[in-house]
Tab-separated table of C-alpha atoms in Angstrom:
chain	number	residue	atom	x	y	z
A	1	UNK	CA	0.000	0.000	0.000
A	2	UNK	CA	1.249	3.508	-0.856
A	3	UNK	CA	4.760	4.314	-1.899
A	4	UNK	CA	7.901	2.923	-0.282
A	5	UNK	CA	10.367	5.280	1.418
A	6	UNK	CA	12.618	4.829	-1.599
A	7	UNK	CA	9.866	5.764	-4.022
A	8	UNK	CA	8.934	8.763	-1.898
A	9	UNK	CA	12.497	10.046	-1.915
A	10	UNK	CA	12.796	9.694	-5.672
A	11	UNK	CA	9.456	11.441	-5.964
A	12	UNK	CA	10.695	14.280	-3.782
A	13	UNK	CA	13.827	14.710	-5.907
A	14	UNK	CA	11.788	14.726	-9.128
A	15	UNK	CA	9.201	17.153	-7.823
A	16	UNK	CA	11.673	19.617	-6.307
A	17	UNK	CA	14.180	19.287	-9.148
A	18	UNK	CA	11.511	19.742	-11.794
A	19	UNK	CA	10.566	23.037	-10.185
A	20	UNK	CA	14.167	24.276	-10.329
A	21	UNK	CA	14.820	23.022	-13.863
A	22	UNK	CA	11.563	24.458	-15.211
A	23	UNK	CA	12.666	27.892	-14.046
A	24	UNK	CA	16.421	27.845	-14.645
A	25	UNK	CA	16.692	25.444	-17.553
A	26	UNK	CA	18.791	22.316	-17.914
A	27	UNK	CA	22.182	23.973	-18.004
A	28	UNK	CA	21.170	26.503	-15.375
A	29	UNK	CA	20.429	23.678	-12.920
A	30	UNK	CA	23.162	21.664	-11.212
A	31	UNK	CA	22.740	18.354	-9.392
A	32	UNK	CA	23.536	20.330	-6.241
A	33	UNK	CA	20.585	22.660	-7.001
A	34	UNK	CA	18.314	19.615	-7.290
A	35	UNK	CA	19.392	17.967	-4.025
A	36	UNK	CA	19.328	21.350	-2.240
A	37	UNK	CA	15.756	21.958	-3.420
A	38	UNK	CA	14.743	18.503	-2.192
A	39	UNK	CA	16.767	18.954	1.018
A	40	UNK	CA	18.518	15.589	0.676
A	41	UNK	CA	22.252	14.771	0.717
A	42	UNK	CA	23.961	15.038	-2.665
A	43	UNK	CA	25.052	11.389	-2.726
A	44	UNK	CA	21.458	10.169	-2.724
A	45	UNK	CA	20.884	11.677	-6.192
A	46	UNK	CA	22.899	8.860	-7.737
A	47	UNK	CA	20.838	6.209	-5.978
A	48	UNK	CA	17.949	7.197	-8.240
A	49	UNK	CA	19.463	8.767	-11.347
A	50	UNK	CA	22.519	7.933	-13.414
A	51	UNK	CA	23.090	11.540	-14.450
A	52	UNK	CA	21.433	14.940	-14.839
A	53	UNK	CA	20.357	13.868	-18.328
A	54	UNK	CA	18.699	10.767	-16.865
A	55	UNK	CA	16.966	13.016	-14.311
A	56	UNK	CA	15.706	15.335	-17.063
A	57	UNK	CA	14.198	12.393	-18.968
A	58	UNK	CA	12.237	11.316	-15.904
A	59	UNK	CA	11.279	14.911	-15.122
A	60	UNK	CA	9.867	15.262	-18.635
A	61	UNK	CA	7.730	12.146	-18.111
A	62	UNK	CA	6.586	13.461	-14.761
A	63	UNK	CA	5.689	16.926	-16.027
A	64	UNK	CA	3.646	15.273	-18.769
A	65	UNK	CA	1.865	12.798	-16.497
A	66	UNK	CA	0.867	15.515	-14.069
A	67	UNK	CA	-0.724	17.540	-16.867
A	68	UNK	CA	-2.156	14.574	-18.709
A	69	UNK	CA	-4.280	13.313	-15.855
A	70	UNK	CA	-6.314	16.499	-16.075
A	71	UNK	CA	-6.116	17.180	-19.762
A	72	UNK	CA	-6.882	13.650	-20.931
A	73	UNK	CA	-9.892	13.551	-18.655
A	74	UNK	CA	-11.040	16.817	-20.237
A	75	UNK	CA	-10.382	15.680	-23.826
A	76	UNK	CA	-12.304	12.448	-23.189
A	77	UNK	CA	-15.253	14.060	-21.396
A	78	UNK	CA	-17.963	13.203	-23.911
A	79	UNK	CA	-20.563	15.220	-21.996
A	80	UNK	CA	-19.113	18.243	-23.864
A	81	UNK	CA	-18.998	18.723	-27.665
A	82	UNK	CA	-15.490	17.855	-28.994
A	83	UNK	CA	-14.529	21.375	-30.107
A	84	UNK	CA	-15.646	22.767	-26.755
A	85	UNK	CA	-13.334	20.250	-25.047
A	86	UNK	CA	-10.517	21.305	-27.320
A	87	UNK	CA	-11.042	24.996	-26.560
A	88	UNK	CA	-10.997	24.295	-22.837
A	89	UNK	CA	-7.946	22.079	-23.210
A	90	UNK	CA	-5.909	24.914	-24.707
A	91	UNK	CA	-7.384	27.622	-22.523
A	92	UNK	CA	-6.844	25.722	-19.277
A	93	UNK	CA	-3.491	24.272	-20.274
A	94	UNK	CA	-2.228	27.721	-21.207
A	95	UNK	CA	-3.591	29.078	-17.952
A	96	UNK	CA	-1.646	26.426	-16.048
A	97	UNK	CA	1.547	27.029	-18.002
A	98	UNK	CA	1.221	30.749	-17.469
A	99	UNK	CA	0.839	30.486	-13.723
A	100	UNK	CA	4.600	30.797	-13.288
A	101	UNK	CA	4.684	27.577	-11.258
A	102	UNK	CA	6.305	25.655	-14.064
A	103	UNK	CA	8.006	28.524	-15.918
A	104	UNK	CA	6.064	27.972	-19.134
A	105	UNK	CA	5.790	24.557	-20.723
A	106	UNK	CA	8.608	22.331	-19.441
A	107	UNK	CA	8.545	20.145	-22.558
A	108	UNK	CA	8.819	23.283	-24.715
A	109	UNK	CA	11.660	24.606	-22.593
A	110	UNK	CA	13.654	21.381	-22.888
A	111	UNK	CA	12.876	21.233	-26.615
A	112	UNK	CA	14.368	24.671	-27.221
A	113	UNK	CA	17.344	24.344	-24.929
A	114	UNK	CA	18.377	20.736	-25.416
A	115	UNK	CA	17.296	19.425	-28.856
A	116	UNK	CA	20.663	20.259	-30.372
A	117	UNK	CA	22.833	19.048	-27.500
A	118	UNK	CA	21.193	15.858	-26.190
A	119	UNK	CA	19.809	13.307	-28.615
A	120	UNK	CA	18.034	11.300	-25.891
A	121	UNK	CA	16.279	14.433	-24.604
A	122	UNK	CA	15.333	15.412	-28.169
A	123	UNK	CA	13.803	11.980	-28.789
A	124	UNK	CA	11.893	12.044	-25.499
A	125	UNK	CA	10.571	15.544	-26.255
A	126	UNK	CA	9.581	14.475	-29.760
A	127	UNK	CA	7.648	11.508	-28.387
A	128	UNK	CA	5.823	13.579	-25.756
A	129	UNK	CA	4.902	16.284	-28.286
A	130	UNK	CA	3.660	13.575	-30.643
A	131	UNK	CA	1.502	12.027	-27.899
A	132	UNK	CA	-0.141	15.403	-27.286
A	133	UNK	CA	-0.667	15.967	-30.990
A	134	UNK	CA	-2.311	12.569	-31.376
A	135	UNK	CA	-4.706	13.246	-28.503
A	136	UNK	CA	-5.779	16.469	-30.253
A	137	UNK	CA	-6.134	14.644	-33.562
A	138	UNK	CA	-8.510	12.129	-31.965
A	139	UNK	CA	-10.790	14.937	-30.736
A	140	UNK	CA	-10.711	16.619	-34.154
A	141	UNK	CA	-11.707	13.321	-35.790
A	142	UNK	CA	-14.615	13.027	-33.385
A	143	UNK	CA	-15.707	16.593	-34.250
A	144	UNK	CA	-15.471	15.734	-37.936
A	145	UNK	CA	-17.668	12.663	-37.535
A	146	UNK	CA	-20.234	14.802	-35.712
A	147	UNK	CA	-20.166	17.391	-38.499
A	148	UNK	CA	-18.937	20.275	-36.323
A	149	UNK	CA	-15.639	20.694	-38.212
A	150	UNK	CA	-15.560	21.645	-41.890
A	151	UNK	CA	-11.829	22.010	-42.662
A	152	UNK	CA	-10.752	20.032	-45.734
A	153	UNK	CA	-7.289	19.634	-44.144
A	154	UNK	CA	-6.556	16.193	-42.650
A	155	UNK	CA	-7.047	16.114	-38.873
A	156	UNK	CA	-3.386	15.122	-38.486
A	157	UNK	CA	-2.297	18.361	-40.187
A	158	UNK	CA	-4.734	20.443	-38.130
A	159	UNK	CA	-3.529	18.807	-34.918
A	160	UNK	CA	0.133	19.340	-35.811
A	161	UNK	CA	-0.562	22.968	-36.640
A	162	UNK	CA	-2.693	23.715	-33.591
A	163	UNK	CA	-0.360	22.124	-31.096
A	164	UNK	CA	2.672	23.966	-32.500
A	165	UNK	CA	0.744	27.247	-32.623
A	166	UNK	CA	-0.212	26.720	-29.015
A	167	UNK	CA	3.383	25.939	-27.946
A	168	UNK	CA	4.459	29.184	-29.632
A	169	UNK	CA	1.665	30.990	-27.812
A	170	UNK	CA	2.846	29.689	-24.450
A	171	UNK	CA	6.405	30.688	-25.319
A	172	UNK	CA	5.338	34.208	-26.263
A	173	UNK	CA	3.468	34.543	-22.981
A	174	UNK	CA	6.735	33.920	-21.149
A	175	UNK	CA	8.209	37.035	-22.738
A	176	UNK	CA	5.069	39.154	-22.961
A	177	UNK	CA	3.596	38.355	-19.535
A	178	UNK	CA	0.125	39.198	-20.801
A	179	UNK	CA	-3.002	37.507	-22.177
A	180	UNK	CA	-2.861	38.784	-25.796
A	181	UNK	CA	-1.109	35.688	-27.201
A	182	UNK	CA	-3.690	33.376	-25.611
A	183	UNK	CA	-6.617	35.556	-26.712
A	184	UNK	CA	-5.328	35.590	-30.308
A	185	UNK	CA	-4.927	31.809	-30.221
A	186	UNK	CA	-8.454	31.245	-28.957
A	187	UNK	CA	-9.895	33.737	-31.475
A	188	UNK	CA	-8.364	31.852	-34.420
A	189	UNK	CA	-9.036	28.296	-33.190
A	190	UNK	CA	-12.573	28.020	-34.708
A	191	UNK	CA	-11.322	29.503	-37.990
A	192	UNK	CA	-8.410	27.061	-38.302
A	193	UNK	CA	-10.661	24.017	-37.875
A	194	UNK	CA	-13.578	25.517	-39.820
A	195	UNK	CA	-15.933	25.174	-36.869
A	196	UNK	CA	-19.542	24.679	-37.901
A	197	UNK	CA	-21.845	26.409	-35.442
A	198	UNK	CA	-24.889	24.533	-34.237
A	199	UNK	CA	-28.119	26.418	-34.934
B	1	UNK	CA	36.401	53.749	-43.899
B	2	UNK	CA	35.338	50.246	-42.759
B	3	UNK	CA	35.453	49.054	-39.186
B	4	UNK	CA	38.201	49.822	-36.682
B	5	UNK	CA	40.271	47.006	-35.209
B	6	UNK	CA	38.276	47.427	-32.027
B	7	UNK	CA	34.971	47.106	-33.832
B	8	UNK	CA	36.231	44.086	-35.745
B	9	UNK	CA	37.230	42.326	-32.540
B	10	UNK	CA	33.881	42.978	-30.928
B	11	UNK	CA	32.242	41.753	-34.110
B	12	UNK	CA	34.304	38.578	-34.004
B	13	UNK	CA	33.311	37.920	-30.383
B	14	UNK	CA	29.622	38.480	-31.165
B	15	UNK	CA	29.643	36.325	-34.263
B	16	UNK	CA	31.558	33.415	-32.722
B	17	UNK	CA	29.784	33.655	-29.361
B	18	UNK	CA	26.352	33.816	-30.963
B	19	UNK	CA	27.099	30.549	-32.737
B	20	UNK	CA	27.992	28.848	-29.456
B	21	UNK	CA	25.092	30.322	-27.487
B	22	UNK	CA	22.551	29.481	-30.199
B	23	UNK	CA	23.526	25.827	-29.905
B	24	UNK	CA	24.239	25.409	-26.193
B	25	UNK	CA	21.946	28.017	-24.687
B	26	UNK	CA	22.747	30.847	-22.291
B	27	UNK	CA	23.564	28.747	-19.273
B	28	UNK	CA	25.338	26.145	-21.382
B	29	UNK	CA	27.757	28.797	-22.650
B	30	UNK	CA	30.550	30.259	-20.503
B	31	UNK	CA	32.548	33.411	-21.212
B	32	UNK	CA	35.490	31.061	-21.764
B	33	UNK	CA	33.484	29.242	-24.471
B	34	UNK	CA	32.840	32.581	-26.191
B	35	UNK	CA	36.492	33.753	-26.174
B	36	UNK	CA	37.672	30.276	-27.190
B	37	UNK	CA	35.297	30.278	-30.165
B	38	UNK	CA	36.573	33.720	-31.183
B	39	UNK	CA	40.185	32.694	-30.474
B	40	UNK	CA	40.907	35.791	-28.387
B	41	UNK	CA	42.300	36.069	-24.841
B	42	UNK	CA	39.689	35.889	-22.086
B	43	UNK	CA	40.474	39.339	-20.694
B	44	UNK	CA	39.443	41.046	-23.930
B	45	UNK	CA	35.833	39.959	-23.408
B	46	UNK	CA	35.436	42.600	-20.702
B	47	UNK	CA	36.759	45.337	-22.983
B	48	UNK	CA	33.546	44.979	-24.989
B	49	UNK	CA	30.938	43.510	-22.637
B	50	UNK	CA	30.151	44.094	-18.989
B	51	UNK	CA	28.883	40.544	-18.451
B	52	UNK	CA	27.509	37.469	-20.190
B	53	UNK	CA	24.042	38.997	-19.858
B	54	UNK	CA	25.268	42.149	-21.612
B	55	UNK	CA	26.756	39.933	-24.347
B	56	UNK	CA	23.452	38.079	-24.780
B	57	UNK	CA	21.569	41.374	-25.245
B	58	UNK	CA	23.918	42.421	-28.038
B	59	UNK	CA	23.840	38.923	-29.552
B	60	UNK	CA	20.034	39.110	-29.665
B	61	UNK	CA	20.233	42.428	-31.541
B	62	UNK	CA	22.793	40.984	-33.910
B	63	UNK	CA	20.844	37.792	-34.623
B	64	UNK	CA	17.831	39.962	-35.415
B	65	UNK	CA	19.688	42.416	-37.636
B	66	UNK	CA	21.252	39.641	-39.672
B	67	UNK	CA	17.828	38.139	-40.363
B	68	UNK	CA	16.028	41.429	-40.774
B	69	UNK	CA	18.149	42.685	-43.624
B	70	UNK	CA	16.839	39.839	-45.750
B	71	UNK	CA	13.355	39.493	-44.336
B	72	UNK	CA	12.514	43.189	-44.280
B	73	UNK	CA	13.631	43.491	-47.878
B	74	UNK	CA	11.317	40.590	-48.713
B	75	UNK	CA	8.356	41.966	-46.743
B	76	UNK	CA	8.745	45.347	-48.434
B	77	UNK	CA	9.203	44.000	-51.974
B	78	UNK	CA	6.063	45.469	-53.534
B	79	UNK	CA	6.709	43.653	-56.809
B	80	UNK	CA	5.043	40.644	-55.102
B	81	UNK	CA	1.462	40.523	-53.715
B	82	UNK	CA	1.517	41.024	-49.909
B	83	UNK	CA	0.317	37.532	-48.955
B	84	UNK	CA	2.863	35.992	-51.317
B	85	UNK	CA	5.587	37.970	-49.514
B	86	UNK	CA	4.271	36.762	-46.177
B	87	UNK	CA	4.276	33.129	-47.300
B	88	UNK	CA	7.868	33.444	-48.503
B	89	UNK	CA	8.856	35.247	-45.307
B	90	UNK	CA	7.749	32.317	-43.176
B	91	UNK	CA	8.908	29.636	-45.566
B	92	UNK	CA	12.379	31.116	-46.024
B	93	UNK	CA	12.798	32.157	-42.397
B	94	UNK	CA	11.847	28.668	-41.246
B	95	UNK	CA	14.235	27.212	-43.781
B	96	UNK	CA	17.030	29.361	-42.365
B	97	UNK	CA	16.156	28.490	-38.774
B	98	UNK	CA	16.059	24.813	-39.623
B	99	UNK	CA	19.472	24.775	-41.268
B	100	UNK	CA	21.084	23.941	-37.941
B	101	UNK	CA	23.471	26.890	-38.268
B	102	UNK	CA	21.646	28.868	-35.636
B	103	UNK	CA	20.114	26.019	-33.635
B	104	UNK	CA	16.547	27.130	-34.256
B	105	UNK	CA	15.441	30.683	-33.631
B	106	UNK	CA	17.885	32.387	-31.249
B	107	UNK	CA	15.259	34.834	-29.992
B	108	UNK	CA	12.913	31.917	-29.290
B	109	UNK	CA	15.672	30.020	-27.522
B	110	UNK	CA	16.499	32.949	-25.244
B	111	UNK	CA	12.790	33.552	-24.646
B	112	UNK	CA	12.254	30.024	-23.383
B	113	UNK	CA	15.440	29.708	-21.397
B	114	UNK	CA	15.822	33.166	-19.902
B	115	UNK	CA	12.445	34.934	-19.573
B	116	UNK	CA	12.047	33.796	-15.987
B	117	UNK	CA	15.622	34.415	-14.866
B	118	UNK	CA	16.726	37.675	-16.533
B	119	UNK	CA	14.346	40.598	-16.724
B	120	UNK	CA	16.566	42.571	-19.135
B	121	UNK	CA	16.753	39.609	-21.511
B	122	UNK	CA	12.971	39.105	-21.247
B	123	UNK	CA	12.346	42.759	-22.121
B	124	UNK	CA	14.759	42.656	-25.057
B	125	UNK	CA	13.145	39.454	-26.366
B	126	UNK	CA	9.687	40.982	-25.960
B	127	UNK	CA	10.719	44.042	-27.952
B	128	UNK	CA	12.274	41.998	-30.773
B	129	UNK	CA	9.239	39.696	-31.006
B	130	UNK	CA	6.996	42.761	-31.077
B	131	UNK	CA	9.036	44.322	-33.905
B	132	UNK	CA	8.595	41.164	-35.961
B	133	UNK	CA	4.885	41.028	-35.213
B	134	UNK	CA	4.447	44.655	-36.286
B	135	UNK	CA	6.227	44.036	-39.582
B	136	UNK	CA	3.799	41.182	-40.283
B	137	UNK	CA	0.843	43.339	-39.273
B	138	UNK	CA	1.871	45.998	-41.811
B	139	UNK	CA	1.858	43.435	-44.636
B	140	UNK	CA	-1.522	42.092	-43.531
B	141	UNK	CA	-2.926	45.626	-43.563
B	142	UNK	CA	-1.620	46.099	-47.082
B	143	UNK	CA	-3.280	42.821	-48.147
B	144	UNK	CA	-6.520	43.970	-46.534
B	145	UNK	CA	-6.463	47.279	-48.426
B	146	UNK	CA	-5.920	45.356	-51.663
B	147	UNK	CA	-8.854	43.055	-50.880
B	148	UNK	CA	-6.800	39.843	-50.773
B	149	UNK	CA	-7.517	39.147	-47.089
B	150	UNK	CA	-11.036	38.556	-45.802
B	151	UNK	CA	-10.567	37.751	-42.093
B	152	UNK	CA	-12.796	39.846	-39.824
B	153	UNK	CA	-10.101	39.603	-37.115
B	154	UNK	CA	-7.987	42.763	-36.633
B	155	UNK	CA	-4.617	42.542	-38.406
B	156	UNK	CA	-2.887	42.973	-35.039
B	157	UNK	CA	-4.553	39.790	-33.732
B	158	UNK	CA	-3.755	37.876	-36.930
B	159	UNK	CA	-0.121	39.019	-36.772
B	160	UNK	CA	0.198	38.064	-33.100
B	161	UNK	CA	-1.317	34.667	-33.809
B	162	UNK	CA	0.703	33.934	-36.936
B	163	UNK	CA	4.039	34.935	-35.478
B	164	UNK	CA	3.492	32.837	-32.350
B	165	UNK	CA	2.271	29.890	-34.423
B	166	UNK	CA	5.372	30.190	-36.524
B	167	UNK	CA	7.694	30.355	-33.482
B	168	UNK	CA	6.041	27.175	-32.207
B	169	UNK	CA	6.540	25.606	-35.627
B	170	UNK	CA	10.258	26.397	-35.578
B	171	UNK	CA	10.499	24.993	-32.062
B	172	UNK	CA	8.766	21.771	-33.052
B	173	UNK	CA	11.153	21.377	-35.980
B	174	UNK	CA	14.055	21.360	-33.521
B	175	UNK	CA	12.633	18.248	-31.879
B	176	UNK	CA	11.075	16.617	-34.930
B	177	UNK	CA	13.877	17.267	-37.436
B	178	UNK	CA	11.410	17.029	-40.285
B	179	UNK	CA	9.310	19.271	-42.548
B	180	UNK	CA	5.816	18.344	-41.274
B	181	UNK	CA	5.527	21.295	-38.859
B	182	UNK	CA	6.458	23.780	-41.612
B	183	UNK	CA	4.147	22.138	-44.153
B	184	UNK	CA	1.227	22.270	-41.704
B	185	UNK	CA	1.964	25.944	-40.988
B	186	UNK	CA	2.045	26.862	-44.664
B	187	UNK	CA	-1.141	24.859	-45.363
B	188	UNK	CA	-3.096	26.796	-42.725
B	189	UNK	CA	-1.693	30.264	-43.427
B	190	UNK	CA	-4.258	31.180	-46.161
B	191	UNK	CA	-7.092	29.854	-43.990
B	192	UNK	CA	-6.064	31.886	-40.929
B	193	UNK	CA	-6.003	35.163	-42.879
B	194	UNK	CA	-9.000	34.276	-45.064
B	195	UNK	CA	-6.993	34.640	-48.256
B	196	UNK	CA	-9.103	35.743	-51.217
B	197	UNK	CA	-7.829	34.108	-54.378
B	198	UNK	CA	-7.453	36.254	-57.467
B	199	UNK	CA	-9.492	34.907	-60.382
């Protein structure tokens, strides 16, 4: 029942370290910063992680899981029309990313900073971005079947476009510290998918 | 005539250091890395820059100027219809960003990595992103006056949206290392602006 002491300690390191790395970036975070944030002795880091790169891979998974529990539940909530779920998904996700808690989108941060210097991080980021894109594609397909989406573009192209546009929106909000990027994104969402309004 | 020896040396440091910082990020680049890349003694760095932060601010300006000479010329080339110029602007810019030379978009990289840790870098990034957005807005306004754009959204909102969507596209290409993000962006561009085709 519950987590073992070992699991709890690893959890603590991931949670505290993720907070530091989301704010200061991969290269701006040392292993000492991670253990200091978790308030554990430095040596214990290596009980759980082979390296900082190994830590970052697990932190990426963790950041995604935390978000996905909420966002998948929202995307799969068939009590709402599919395009309404999609709008909420972006609006709420952006709200969460903008809260400052995570310093923007951690996957996006690692993508920008590390894609050219760590191949394993690049591949992990690519996989996580692809998972998100596929979840959006599934909702778009559902909207299409229900006749609420009129775009002649394949849902895979729409999903790729929308998810990238949204990542860029979140990035811009980091610099702008205002709502305009999000508002512009939400204003164009129905146009991009060719939303058909119910009468 | 031409640049002084002093200017040339500063230029060399900026050019070489920008290359390193674009690939390894701000925190992944030390002042030693910058002087080593420029093959000058470490002490000379401080003749030209107060700090690494000061260097990054000038590198951001430089990265922008280098791009802007080409892209502004393209955006202002009235021999092409405005939306054609815009399409080329994104297509060519993305091509340049994807070449690997600059490790994606340097402004985008600094935005993601540094917005939460350096206020002066955040403000510089915000200004440069805004300049780009305004240049796009001007072309959209021209297209609107010519009747080739039918979107009821204000050009400022369209420009904000498109530039962010494009930054997200460039970011995704860093992880994906393929053309799909760019192709999806270019496929949706006419739909976002409500392009009116000439008969």
